[in-house]
N, CA, C, O and CB atoms as a CASP TS submission, in Angstrom:
PFRMAT TS
TARGET T0000
AUTHOR 0000-0000-0000
METHOD Language model
MODEL 1
PARENT N/A
ATOM      1  N   MET     1     -22.370  14.928  -1.169  1.00  0.00           N
ATOM      2  CA  MET     1     -21.672  14.142  -2.182  1.00  0.00           C
ATOM      3  C   MET     1     -21.487  12.717  -1.655  1.00  0.00           C
ATOM      4  O   MET     1     -21.096  12.521  -0.504  1.00  0.00           O
ATOM      5  CB  MET     1     -20.293  14.790  -2.547  1.00  0.00           C
ATOM      6  N   ASP     2     -21.758  11.764  -2.471  1.00  0.00           N
ATOM      7  CA  ASP     2     -21.635  10.360  -2.103  1.00  0.00           C
ATOM      8  C   ASP     2     -20.160   9.986  -1.992  1.00  0.00           C
ATOM      9  O   ASP     2     -19.400  10.169  -2.943  1.00  0.00           O
ATOM     10  CB  ASP     2     -22.352   9.457  -3.133  1.00  0.00           C
ATOM     11  N   THR     3     -19.757   9.468  -0.846  1.00  0.00           N
ATOM     12  CA  THR     3     -18.345   9.160  -0.593  1.00  0.00           C
ATOM     13  C   THR     3     -17.797   8.143  -1.582  1.00  0.00           C
ATOM     14  O   THR     3     -16.674   8.287  -2.064  1.00  0.00           O
ATOM     15  CB  THR     3     -18.167   8.640   0.825  1.00  0.00           C
ATOM     16  N   GLU     4     -18.586   7.114  -1.888  1.00  0.00           N
ATOM     17  CA  GLU     4     -18.107   6.096  -2.835  1.00  0.00           C
ATOM     18  C   GLU     4     -17.802   6.706  -4.196  1.00  0.00           C
ATOM     19  O   GLU     4     -16.786   6.381  -4.811  1.00  0.00           O
ATOM     20  CB  GLU     4     -19.143   4.977  -2.988  1.00  0.00           C
ATOM     21  N   LYS     5     -18.667   7.580  -4.664  1.00  0.00           N
ATOM     22  CA  LYS     5     -18.456   8.217  -5.966  1.00  0.00           C
ATOM     23  C   LYS     5     -17.253   9.147  -5.929  1.00  0.00           C
ATOM     24  O   LYS     5     -16.505   9.232  -6.903  1.00  0.00           O
ATOM     25  CB  LYS     5     -19.706   8.994  -6.393  1.00  0.00           C
ATOM     26  N   SER     6     -17.060   9.840  -4.819  1.00  0.00           N
ATOM     27  CA  SER     6     -15.947  10.779  -4.750  1.00  0.00           C
ATOM     28  C   SER     6     -14.604  10.072  -4.604  1.00  0.00           C
ATOM     29  O   SER     6     -13.565  10.636  -4.947  1.00  0.00           O
ATOM     30  CB  SER     6     -16.149  11.736  -3.595  1.00  0.00           C
ATOM     31  N   LEU     7     -14.620   8.844  -4.100  1.00  0.00           N
ATOM     32  CA  LEU     7     -13.368   8.088  -3.943  1.00  0.00           C
ATOM     33  C   LEU     7     -13.030   7.239  -5.161  1.00  0.00           C
ATOM     34  O   LEU     7     -11.901   6.763  -5.279  1.00  0.00           O
ATOM     35  CB  LEU     7     -13.453   7.198  -2.724  1.00  0.00           C
ATOM     36  N   ALA     8     -13.967   7.040  -6.056  1.00  0.00           N
ATOM     37  CA  ALA     8     -13.736   6.185  -7.223  1.00  0.00           C
ATOM     38  C   ALA     8     -12.541   6.654  -8.061  1.00  0.00           C
ATOM     39  O   ALA     8     -11.711   5.822  -8.427  1.00  0.00           O
ATOM     40  CB  ALA     8     -14.986   6.146  -8.091  1.00  0.00           C
ATOM     41  N   PRO     9     -12.419   7.940  -8.379  1.00  0.00           N
ATOM     42  CA  PRO     9     -11.244   8.365  -9.150  1.00  0.00           C
ATOM     43  C   PRO     9      -9.935   8.126  -8.403  1.00  0.00           C
ATOM     44  O   PRO     9      -8.923   7.779  -9.012  1.00  0.00           O
ATOM     45  CB  PRO     9     -11.363   9.836  -9.503  1.00  0.00           C
ATOM     46  N   LEU    10      -9.954   8.310  -7.098  1.00  0.00           N
ATOM     47  CA  LEU    10      -8.751   8.053  -6.302  1.00  0.00           C
ATOM     48  C   LEU    10      -8.389   6.579  -6.332  1.00  0.00           C
ATOM     49  O   LEU    10      -7.221   6.219  -6.477  1.00  0.00           O
ATOM     50  CB  LEU    10      -8.951   8.514  -4.853  1.00  0.00           C
ATOM     51  N   GLU    11      -9.400   5.729  -6.194  1.00  0.00           N
ATOM     52  CA  GLU    11      -9.137   4.286  -6.223  1.00  0.00           C
ATOM     53  C   GLU    11      -8.545   3.865  -7.560  1.00  0.00           C
ATOM     54  O   GLU    11      -7.645   3.027  -7.604  1.00  0.00           O
ATOM     55  CB  GLU    11     -10.426   3.500  -5.950  1.00  0.00           C
ATOM     56  N   LEU    12      -9.044   4.442  -8.651  1.00  0.00           N
ATOM     57  CA  LEU    12      -8.491   4.134  -9.974  1.00  0.00           C
ATOM     58  C   LEU    12      -7.054   4.618 -10.091  1.00  0.00           C
ATOM     59  O   LEU    12      -6.204   3.920 -10.643  1.00  0.00           O
ATOM     60  CB  LEU    12      -9.347   4.768 -11.076  1.00  0.00           C
ATOM     61  N   ALA    13      -6.785   5.800  -9.580  1.00  0.00           N
ATOM     62  CA  ALA    13      -5.424   6.335  -9.630  1.00  0.00           C
ATOM     63  C   ALA    13      -4.469   5.476  -8.818  1.00  0.00           C
ATOM     64  O   ALA    13      -3.338   5.235  -9.240  1.00  0.00           O
ATOM     65  CB  ALA    13      -5.396   7.775  -9.120  1.00  0.00           C
ATOM     66  N   VAL    14      -4.912   5.016  -7.661  1.00  0.00           N
ATOM     67  CA  VAL    14      -4.087   4.144  -6.828  1.00  0.00           C
ATOM     68  C   VAL    14      -3.821   2.834  -7.549  1.00  0.00           C
ATOM     69  O   VAL    14      -2.701   2.324  -7.517  1.00  0.00           O
ATOM     70  CB  VAL    14      -4.766   3.881  -5.470  1.00  0.00           C
ATOM     71  N   GLN    15      -4.830   2.290  -8.193  1.00  0.00           N
ATOM     72  CA  GLN    15      -4.652   1.041  -8.945  1.00  0.00           C
ATOM     73  C   GLN    15      -3.643   1.221 -10.079  1.00  0.00           C
ATOM     74  O   GLN    15      -2.785   0.363 -10.286  1.00  0.00           O
ATOM     75  CB  GLN    15      -6.002   0.558  -9.513  1.00  0.00           C
ATOM     76  N   ARG    16      -3.740   2.332 -10.813  1.00  0.00           N
ATOM     77  CA  ARG    16      -2.783   2.600 -11.895  1.00  0.00           C
ATOM     78  C   ARG    16      -1.368   2.733 -11.347  1.00  0.00           C
ATOM     79  O   ARG    16      -0.414   2.244 -11.952  1.00  0.00           O
ATOM     80  CB  ARG    16      -3.174   3.878 -12.660  1.00  0.00           C
ATOM     81  N   LEU    17      -1.234   3.395 -10.202  1.00  0.00           N
ATOM     82  CA  LEU    17       0.081   3.544  -9.576  1.00  0.00           C
ATOM     83  C   LEU    17       0.656   2.195  -9.195  1.00  0.00           C
ATOM     84  O   LEU    17       1.827   1.919  -9.453  1.00  0.00           O
ATOM     85  CB  LEU    17      -0.008   4.440  -8.344  1.00  0.00           C
ATOM     86  N   GLN    18      -0.157   1.357  -8.584  1.00  0.00           N
ATOM     87  CA  GLN    18       0.325   0.028  -8.184  1.00  0.00           C
ATOM     88  C   GLN    18       0.745  -0.793  -9.390  1.00  0.00           C
ATOM     89  O   GLN    18       1.762  -1.486  -9.341  1.00  0.00           O
ATOM     90  CB  GLN    18      -0.754  -0.720  -7.399  1.00  0.00           C
ATOM     91  N   GLU    19      -0.019  -0.725 -10.469  1.00  0.00           N
ATOM     92  CA  GLU    19       0.336  -1.454 -11.681  1.00  0.00           C
ATOM     93  C   GLU    19       1.630  -0.911 -12.288  1.00  0.00           C
ATOM     94  O   GLU    19       2.460  -1.673 -12.782  1.00  0.00           O
ATOM     95  CB  GLU    19      -0.802  -1.374 -12.703  1.00  0.00           C
ATOM     96  N   ALA    20       1.791   0.401 -12.246  1.00  0.00           N
ATOM     97  CA  ALA    20       3.016   1.014 -12.765  1.00  0.00           C
ATOM     98  C   ALA    20       4.225   0.614 -11.933  1.00  0.00           C
ATOM     99  O   ALA    20       5.303   0.385 -12.481  1.00  0.00           O
ATOM    100  CB  ALA    20       2.882   2.539 -12.793  1.00  0.00           C
ATOM    101  N   GLU    21       4.061   0.528 -10.620  1.00  0.00           N
ATOM    102  CA  GLU    21       5.163   0.116  -9.755  1.00  0.00           C
ATOM    103  C   GLU    21       5.573  -1.319 -10.028  1.00  0.00           C
ATOM    104  O   GLU    21       6.762  -1.636 -10.014  1.00  0.00           O
ATOM    105  CB  GLU    21       4.779   0.276  -8.292  1.00  0.00           C
ATOM    106  N   VAL    22       4.604  -2.189 -10.275  1.00  0.00           N
ATOM    107  CA  VAL    22       4.904  -3.583 -10.621  1.00  0.00           C
ATOM    108  C   VAL    22       5.688  -3.637 -11.930  1.00  0.00           C
ATOM    109  O   VAL    22       6.677  -4.362 -12.041  1.00  0.00           O
ATOM    110  CB  VAL    22       3.599  -4.417 -10.737  1.00  0.00           C
ATOM    111  N   ALA    23       5.238  -2.863 -12.920  1.00  0.00           N
ATOM    112  CA  ALA    23       5.931  -2.829 -14.216  1.00  0.00           C
ATOM    113  C   ALA    23       7.339  -2.264 -14.063  1.00  0.00           C
ATOM    114  O   ALA    23       8.276  -2.778 -14.674  1.00  0.00           O
ATOM    115  CB  ALA    23       5.133  -1.990 -15.236  1.00  0.00           C
ATOM    116  N   LEU    24       7.504  -1.216 -13.259  1.00  0.00           N
ATOM    117  CA  LEU    24       8.822  -0.621 -13.034  1.00  0.00           C
ATOM    118  C   LEU    24       9.761  -1.627 -12.380  1.00  0.00           C
ATOM    119  O   LEU    24      10.916  -1.752 -12.786  1.00  0.00           O
ATOM    120  CB  LEU    24       8.704   0.640 -12.161  1.00  0.00           C
ATOM    121  N   ASN    25       9.280  -2.334 -11.384  1.00  0.00           N
ATOM    122  CA  ASN    25      10.117  -3.328 -10.711  1.00  0.00           C
ATOM    123  C   ASN    25      10.530  -4.448 -11.664  1.00  0.00           C
ATOM    124  O   ASN    25      11.663  -4.924 -11.610  1.00  0.00           O
ATOM    125  CB  ASN    25       9.378  -3.913  -9.507  1.00  0.00           C
ATOM    126  N   ALA    26       9.620  -4.865 -12.529  1.00  0.00           N
ATOM    127  CA  ALA    26       9.949  -5.903 -13.515  1.00  0.00           C
ATOM    128  C   ALA    26      10.985  -5.389 -14.507  1.00  0.00           C
ATOM    129  O   ALA    26      11.923  -6.107 -14.854  1.00  0.00           O
ATOM    130  CB  ALA    26       8.680  -6.367 -14.264  1.00  0.00           C
ATOM    131  N   ALA    27      10.821  -4.158 -14.962  1.00  0.00           N
ATOM    132  CA  ALA    27      11.783  -3.571 -15.894  1.00  0.00           C
ATOM    133  C   ALA    27      13.149  -3.420 -15.244  1.00  0.00           C
ATOM    134  O   ALA    27      14.170  -3.678 -15.881  1.00  0.00           O
ATOM    135  CB  ALA    27      11.286  -2.213 -16.393  1.00  0.00           C
ATOM    136  N   ARG    28      13.177  -3.007 -13.987  1.00  0.00           N
ATOM    137  CA  ARG    28      14.442  -2.861 -13.260  1.00  0.00           C
ATOM    138  C   ARG    28      15.148  -4.219 -13.140  1.00  0.00           C
ATOM    139  O   ARG    28      16.362  -4.309 -13.325  1.00  0.00           O
ATOM    140  CB  ARG    28      14.193  -2.254 -11.852  1.00  0.00           C
ATOM    141  N   ALA    29      14.390  -5.261 -12.832  1.00  0.00           N
ATOM    142  CA  ALA    29      14.969  -6.600 -12.732  1.00  0.00           C
ATOM    143  C   ALA    29      15.521  -7.048 -14.083  1.00  0.00           C
ATOM    144  O   ALA    29      16.580  -7.673 -14.142  1.00  0.00           O
ATOM    145  CB  ALA    29      13.918  -7.606 -12.223  1.00  0.00           C
ATOM    146  N   ASP    30      14.810  -6.734 -15.169  1.00  0.00           N
ATOM    147  CA  ASP    30      15.289  -7.075 -16.515  1.00  0.00           C
ATOM    148  C   ASP    30      16.605  -6.363 -16.825  1.00  0.00           C
ATOM    149  O   ASP    30      17.530  -6.971 -17.364  1.00  0.00           O
ATOM    150  CB  ASP    30      14.231  -6.709 -17.571  1.00  0.00           C
ATOM    151  N   VAL    31      16.688  -5.080 -16.488  1.00  0.00           N
ATOM    152  CA  VAL    31      17.918  -4.316 -16.740  1.00  0.00           C
ATOM    153  C   VAL    31      19.065  -4.916 -15.946  1.00  0.00           C
ATOM    154  O   VAL    31      20.166  -5.072 -16.475  1.00  0.00           O
ATOM    155  CB  VAL    31      17.731  -2.821 -16.372  1.00  0.00           C
ATOM    156  N   GLU    32      18.829  -5.254 -14.692  1.00  0.00           N
ATOM    157  CA  GLU    32      19.888  -5.841 -13.871  1.00  0.00           C
ATOM    158  C   GLU    32      20.367  -7.160 -14.449  1.00  0.00           C
ATOM    159  O   GLU    32      21.571  -7.400 -14.549  1.00  0.00           O
ATOM    160  CB  GLU    32      19.401  -6.047 -12.442  1.00  0.00           C
ATOM    161  N   THR    33      19.431  -8.011 -14.827  1.00  0.00           N
ATOM    162  CA  THR    33      19.793  -9.319 -15.385  1.00  0.00           C
ATOM    163  C   THR    33      20.559  -9.163 -16.699  1.00  0.00           C
ATOM    164  O   THR    33      21.578  -9.821 -16.906  1.00  0.00           O
ATOM    165  CB  THR    33      18.533 -10.174 -15.608  1.00  0.00           C
ATOM    166  N   GLU    34      20.070  -8.297 -17.581  1.00  0.00           N
ATOM    167  CA  GLU    34      20.723  -8.104 -18.873  1.00  0.00           C
ATOM    168  C   GLU    34      22.093  -7.439 -18.715  1.00  0.00           C
ATOM    169  O   GLU    34      23.018  -7.745 -19.467  1.00  0.00           O
ATOM    170  CB  GLU    34      19.835  -7.262 -19.792  1.00  0.00           C
ATOM    171  N   ALA    35      22.228  -6.542 -17.751  1.00  0.00           N
ATOM    172  CA  ALA    35      23.516  -5.885 -17.523  1.00  0.00           C
ATOM    173  C   ALA    35      24.544  -6.900 -17.029  1.00  0.00           C
ATOM    174  O   ALA    35      25.685  -6.901 -17.490  1.00  0.00           O
ATOM    175  CB  ALA    35      23.369  -4.730 -16.505  1.00  0.00           C
ATOM    176  N   VAL    36      24.152  -7.749 -16.109  1.00  0.00           N
ATOM    177  CA  VAL    36      25.063  -8.776 -15.610  1.00  0.00           C
ATOM    178  C   VAL    36      25.418  -9.744 -16.740  1.00  0.00           C
ATOM    179  O   VAL    36      26.579 -10.122 -16.895  1.00  0.00           O
ATOM    180  CB  VAL    36      24.431  -9.539 -14.413  1.00  0.00           C
ATOM    181  N   ALA    37      24.424 -10.139 -17.520  1.00  0.00           N
ATOM    182  CA  ALA    37      24.686 -11.062 -18.632  1.00  0.00           C
ATOM    183  C   ALA    37      25.649 -10.440 -19.639  1.00  0.00           C
ATOM    184  O   ALA    37      26.544 -11.121 -20.141  1.00  0.00           O
ATOM    185  CB  ALA    37      23.369 -11.452 -19.331  1.00  0.00           C
ATOM    186  N   ALA    38      25.474  -9.161 -19.937  1.00  0.00           N
ATOM    187  CA  ALA    38      26.371  -8.490 -20.886  1.00  0.00           C
ATOM    188  C   ALA    38      27.789  -8.431 -20.344  1.00  0.00           C
ATOM    189  O   ALA    38      28.745  -8.684 -21.077  1.00  0.00           O
ATOM    190  CB  ALA    38      25.868  -7.072 -21.194  1.00  0.00           C
ATOM    191  N   ALA    39      27.933  -8.098 -19.064  1.00  0.00           N
ATOM    192  CA  ALA    39      29.267  -8.031 -18.466  1.00  0.00           C
ATOM    193  C   ALA    39      29.918  -9.409 -18.454  1.00  0.00           C
ATOM    194  O   ALA    39      31.111  -9.540 -18.727  1.00  0.00           O
ATOM    195  CB  ALA    39      29.191  -7.465 -17.036  1.00  0.00           C
ATOM    196  N   ARG    40      29.144 -10.417 -18.143  1.00  0.00           N
ATOM    197  CA  ARG    40      29.684 -11.784 -18.126  1.00  0.00           C
ATOM    198  C   ARG    40      30.079 -12.253 -19.516  1.00  0.00           C
ATOM    199  O   ARG    40      30.995 -13.060 -19.671  1.00  0.00           O
ATOM    200  CB  ARG    40      28.664 -12.749 -17.531  1.00  0.00           C
ATOM    201  N   ALA    41      29.382 -11.743 -20.529  1.00  0.00           N
ATOM    202  CA  ALA    41      29.672 -12.140 -21.908  1.00  0.00           C
ATOM    203  C   ALA    41      30.873 -11.400 -22.475  1.00  0.00           C
ATOM    204  O   ALA    41      31.272 -11.630 -23.617  1.00  0.00           O
ATOM    205  CB  ALA    41      28.461 -11.896 -22.787  1.00  0.00           C
ATOM    206  N   GLY    42      31.445 -10.514 -21.677  1.00  0.00           N
ATOM    207  CA  GLY    42      32.667  -9.848 -22.113  1.00  0.00           C
ATOM    208  C   GLY    42      32.518  -8.388 -22.485  1.00  0.00           C
ATOM    209  O   GLY    42      33.491  -7.761 -22.902  1.00  0.00           O
ATOM    210  N   ALA    43      31.329  -7.833 -22.348  1.00  0.00           N
ATOM    211  CA  ALA    43      31.164  -6.404 -22.636  1.00  0.00           C
ATOM    212  C   ALA    43      31.965  -5.596 -21.619  1.00  0.00           C
ATOM    213  O   ALA    43      32.163  -6.025 -20.483  1.00  0.00           O
ATOM    214  CB  ALA    43      29.656  -5.993 -22.604  1.00  0.00           C
ATOM    215  N   ASP    44      32.413  -4.444 -22.037  1.00  0.00           N
ATOM    216  CA  ASP    44      33.161  -3.566 -21.147  1.00  0.00           C
ATOM    217  C   ASP    44      32.286  -3.177 -19.962  1.00  0.00           C
ATOM    218  O   ASP    44      31.196  -2.634 -20.141  1.00  0.00           O
ATOM    219  CB  ASP    44      33.656  -2.307 -21.899  1.00  0.00           C
ATOM    220  N   VAL    45      32.765  -3.455 -18.755  1.00  0.00           N
ATOM    221  CA  VAL    45      31.977  -3.232 -17.543  1.00  0.00           C
ATOM    222  C   VAL    45      31.624  -1.759 -17.374  1.00  0.00           C
ATOM    223  O   VAL    45      30.509  -1.436 -16.965  1.00  0.00           O
ATOM    224  CB  VAL    45      32.738  -3.732 -16.316  1.00  0.00           C
ATOM    225  N   GLU    46      32.549  -0.871 -17.680  1.00  0.00           N
ATOM    226  CA  GLU    46      32.258   0.559 -17.553  1.00  0.00           C
ATOM    227  C   GLU    46      31.178   0.990 -18.537  1.00  0.00           C
ATOM    228  O   GLU    46      30.336   1.827 -18.211  1.00  0.00           O
ATOM    229  CB  GLU    46      33.530   1.385 -17.776  1.00  0.00           C
ATOM    230  N   GLU    47      31.200   0.418 -19.743  1.00  0.00           N
ATOM    231  CA  GLU    47      30.170   0.739 -20.737  1.00  0.00           C
ATOM    232  C   GLU    47      28.812   0.202 -20.291  1.00  0.00           C
ATOM    233  O   GLU    47      27.792   0.880 -20.413  1.00  0.00           O
ATOM    234  CB  GLU    47      30.548   0.159 -22.120  1.00  0.00           C
ATOM    235  N   VAL    48      28.814  -1.020 -19.777  1.00  0.00           N
ATOM    236  CA  VAL    48      27.574  -1.608 -19.263  1.00  0.00           C
ATOM    237  C   VAL    48      27.037  -0.758 -18.108  1.00  0.00           C
ATOM    238  O   VAL    48      25.839  -0.490 -18.025  1.00  0.00           O
ATOM    239  CB  VAL    48      27.812  -3.076 -18.797  1.00  0.00           C
ATOM    240  N   ALA    49      27.938  -0.341 -17.224  1.00  0.00           N
ATOM    241  CA  ALA    49      27.535   0.482 -16.088  1.00  0.00           C
ATOM    242  C   ALA    49      26.925   1.802 -16.551  1.00  0.00           C
ATOM    243  O   ALA    49      25.902   2.236 -16.023  1.00  0.00           O
ATOM    244  CB  ALA    49      28.732   0.748 -15.174  1.00  0.00           C
ATOM    245  N   ALA    50      27.547   2.432 -17.526  1.00  0.00           N
ATOM    246  CA  ALA    50      27.050   3.712 -18.027  1.00  0.00           C
ATOM    247  C   ALA    50      25.687   3.563 -18.694  1.00  0.00           C
ATOM    248  O   ALA    50      24.796   4.389 -18.494  1.00  0.00           O
ATOM    249  CB  ALA    50      28.046   4.314 -19.011  1.00  0.00           C
ATOM    250  N   LEU    51      25.534   2.517 -19.479  1.00  0.00           N
ATOM    251  CA  LEU    51      24.276   2.298 -20.194  1.00  0.00           C
ATOM    252  C   LEU    51      23.138   1.919 -19.256  1.00  0.00           C
ATOM    253  O   LEU    51      22.012   2.393 -19.413  1.00  0.00           O
ATOM    254  CB  LEU    51      24.455   1.217 -21.240  1.00  0.00           C
ATOM    255  N   SER    52      23.432   1.064 -18.280  1.00  0.00           N
ATOM    256  CA  SER    52      22.389   0.546 -17.396  1.00  0.00           C
ATOM    257  C   SER    52      22.101   1.441 -16.200  1.00  0.00           C
ATOM    258  O   SER    52      21.039   1.343 -15.584  1.00  0.00           O
ATOM    259  CB  SER    52      22.774  -0.811 -16.910  1.00  0.00           C
ATOM    260  N   GLY    53      23.046   2.312 -15.874  1.00  0.00           N
ATOM    261  CA  GLY    53      22.881   3.128 -14.674  1.00  0.00           C
ATOM    262  C   GLY    53      23.225   2.376 -13.405  1.00  0.00           C
ATOM    263  O   GLY    53      22.916   2.832 -12.304  1.00  0.00           O
ATOM    264  N   ILE    54      23.858   1.236 -13.552  1.00  0.00           N
ATOM    265  CA  ILE    54      24.270   0.418 -12.410  1.00  0.00           C
ATOM    266  C   ILE    54      25.783   0.530 -12.288  1.00  0.00           C
ATOM    267  O   ILE    54      26.496   0.286 -13.261  1.00  0.00           O
ATOM    268  CB  ILE    54      23.818  -1.084 -12.575  1.00  0.00           C
ATOM    269  N   SER    55      26.280   0.889 -11.131  1.00  0.00           N
ATOM    270  CA  SER    55      27.724   1.054 -10.967  1.00  0.00           C
ATOM    271  C   SER    55      28.446  -0.269 -11.170  1.00  0.00           C
ATOM    272  O   SER    55      27.856  -1.340 -11.029  1.00  0.00           O
ATOM    273  CB  SER    55      28.046   1.623  -9.581  1.00  0.00           C
ATOM    274  N   ALA    56      29.723  -0.182 -11.501  1.00  0.00           N
ATOM    275  CA  ALA    56      30.521  -1.397 -11.712  1.00  0.00           C
ATOM    276  C   ALA    56      30.540  -2.250 -10.445  1.00  0.00           C
ATOM    277  O   ALA    56      30.461  -3.476 -10.520  1.00  0.00           O
ATOM    278  CB  ALA    56      31.966  -1.035 -12.134  1.00  0.00           C
ATOM    279  N   GLY    57      30.644  -1.609  -9.294  1.00  0.00           N
ATOM    280  CA  GLY    57      30.620  -2.347  -8.030  1.00  0.00           C
ATOM    281  C   GLY    57      29.299  -3.062  -7.806  1.00  0.00           C
ATOM    282  O   GLY    57      29.267  -4.210  -7.362  1.00  0.00           O
ATOM    283  N   ASP    58      28.205  -2.368  -8.117  1.00  0.00           N
ATOM    284  CA  ASP    58      26.891  -2.996  -7.978  1.00  0.00           C
ATOM    285  C   ASP    58      26.707  -4.130  -8.988  1.00  0.00           C
ATOM    286  O   ASP    58      26.028  -5.117  -8.703  1.00  0.00           O
ATOM    287  CB  ASP    58      25.783  -1.951  -8.153  1.00  0.00           C
ATOM    288  N   LEU    59      27.315  -3.986 -10.168  1.00  0.00           N
ATOM    289  CA  LEU    59      27.258  -5.077 -11.152  1.00  0.00           C
ATOM    290  C   LEU    59      27.928  -6.331 -10.602  1.00  0.00           C
ATOM    291  O   LEU    59      27.421  -7.441 -10.769  1.00  0.00           O
ATOM    292  CB  LEU    59      27.931  -4.653 -12.476  1.00  0.00           C
ATOM    293  N   ARG    60      29.066  -6.146  -9.949  1.00  0.00           N
ATOM    294  CA  ARG    60      29.757  -7.301  -9.355  1.00  0.00           C
ATOM    295  C   ARG    60      28.900  -7.936  -8.258  1.00  0.00           C
ATOM    296  O   ARG    60      28.806  -9.160  -8.165  1.00  0.00           O
ATOM    297  CB  ARG    60      31.131  -6.875  -8.780  1.00  0.00           C
ATOM    298  N   THR    61      28.286  -7.104  -7.440  1.00  0.00           N
ATOM    299  CA  THR    61      27.420  -7.614  -6.377  1.00  0.00           C
ATOM    300  C   THR    61      26.224  -8.361  -6.966  1.00  0.00           C
ATOM    301  O   THR    61      25.890  -9.458  -6.520  1.00  0.00           O
ATOM    302  CB  THR    61      26.936  -6.461  -5.476  1.00  0.00           C
ATOM    303  N   LEU    62      25.583  -7.761  -7.972  1.00  0.00           N
ATOM    304  CA  LEU    62      24.449  -8.417  -8.620  1.00  0.00           C
ATOM    305  C   LEU    62      24.866  -9.733  -9.262  1.00  0.00           C
ATOM    306  O   LEU    62      24.132 -10.719  -9.203  1.00  0.00           O
ATOM    307  CB  LEU    62      23.832  -7.496  -9.670  1.00  0.00           C
ATOM    308  N   SER    63      26.034  -9.746  -9.870  1.00  0.00           N
ATOM    309  CA  SER    63      26.523 -10.962 -10.510  1.00  0.00           C
ATOM    310  C   SER    63      26.651 -12.091  -9.497  1.00  0.00           C
ATOM    311  O   SER    63      26.280 -13.232  -9.776  1.00  0.00           O
ATOM    312  CB  SER    63      27.871 -10.707 -11.191  1.00  0.00           C
ATOM    313  N   ALA    64      27.171 -11.771  -8.333  1.00  0.00           N
ATOM    314  CA  ALA    64      27.309 -12.779  -7.283  1.00  0.00           C
ATOM    315  C   ALA    64      25.945 -13.222  -6.777  1.00  0.00           C
ATOM    316  O   ALA    64      25.749 -14.400  -6.479  1.00  0.00           O
ATOM    317  CB  ALA    64      28.151 -12.236  -6.122  1.00  0.00           C
ATOM    318  N   GLN    65      25.007 -12.301  -6.679  1.00  0.00           N
ATOM    319  CA  GLN    65      23.670 -12.627  -6.173  1.00  0.00           C
ATOM    320  C   GLN    65      22.844 -13.432  -7.167  1.00  0.00           C
ATOM    321  O   GLN    65      22.079 -14.314  -6.777  1.00  0.00           O
ATOM    322  CB  GLN    65      22.931 -11.359  -5.818  1.00  0.00           C
ATOM    323  N   LEU    66      23.001 -13.126  -8.453  1.00  0.00           N
ATOM    324  CA  LEU    66      22.164 -13.765  -9.468  1.00  0.00           C
ATOM    325  C   LEU    66      22.568 -15.203  -9.764  1.00  0.00           C
ATOM    326  O   LEU    66      21.739 -16.009 -10.186  1.00  0.00           O
ATOM    327  CB  LEU    66      22.211 -12.967 -10.737  1.00  0.00           C
ATOM    328  N   GLY    67      23.826 -15.523  -9.546  1.00  0.00           N
ATOM    329  CA  GLY    67      24.276 -16.869  -9.889  1.00  0.00           C
ATOM    330  C   GLY    67      24.221 -17.065 -11.381  1.00  0.00           C
ATOM    331  O   GLY    67      24.503 -16.142 -12.146  1.00  0.00           O
ATOM    332  N   GLU    68      23.860 -18.265 -11.804  1.00  0.00           N
ATOM    333  CA  GLU    68      23.817 -18.562 -13.236  1.00  0.00           C
ATOM    334  C   GLU    68      22.561 -17.971 -13.850  1.00  0.00           C
ATOM    335  O   GLU    68      21.467 -18.107 -13.302  1.00  0.00           O
ATOM    336  CB  GLU    68      23.873 -20.083 -13.487  1.00  0.00           C
ATOM    337  N   ILE    69      22.725 -17.319 -14.982  1.00  0.00           N
ATOM    338  CA  ILE    69      21.594 -16.750 -15.717  1.00  0.00           C
ATOM    339  C   ILE    69      21.254 -17.694 -16.853  1.00  0.00           C
ATOM    340  O   ILE    69      22.083 -17.937 -17.731  1.00  0.00           O
ATOM    341  CB  ILE    69      21.917 -15.313 -16.253  1.00  0.00           C
ATOM    342  N   PRO    70      20.035 -18.232 -16.846  1.00  0.00           N
ATOM    343  CA  PRO    70      19.679 -19.167 -17.920  1.00  0.00           C
ATOM    344  C   PRO    70      19.619 -18.453 -19.267  1.00  0.00           C
ATOM    345  O   PRO    70      19.212 -17.294 -19.337  1.00  0.00           O
ATOM    346  CB  PRO    70      18.329 -19.841 -17.622  1.00  0.00           C
ATOM    347  N   PRO    71      20.025 -19.144 -20.347  1.00  0.00           N
ATOM    348  CA  PRO    71      19.939 -18.538 -21.680  1.00  0.00           C
ATOM    349  C   PRO    71      18.494 -18.321 -22.078  1.00  0.00           C
ATOM    350  O   PRO    71      17.591 -19.018 -21.617  1.00  0.00           O
ATOM    351  CB  PRO    71      20.644 -19.414 -22.721  1.00  0.00           C
ATOM    352  N   ARG    72      18.291 -17.326 -22.955  1.00  0.00           N
ATOM    353  CA  ARG    72      16.929 -17.055 -23.441  1.00  0.00           C
ATOM    354  C   ARG    72      16.652 -17.810 -24.706  1.00  0.00           C
ATOM    355  O   ARG    72      15.558 -17.707 -25.260  1.00  0.00           O
ATOM    356  CB  ARG    72      16.717 -15.567 -23.675  1.00  0.00           C
TER
END
């Protein structure tokens, strides 16, 4: 069996995984940014935490790390 041919499906699977990880990281960053923005805008922090899956303490930490969030 030709090694290149036998590795082609694996290489494609690895590429799909890497692309999915990039998309997941981008989505996670979006959730963090939107959760902090919602809390800063006056939404109930516990509700934001429950919806986003980010603890209230982590929301405070993220808020300090993110600084000012530009409007969309």
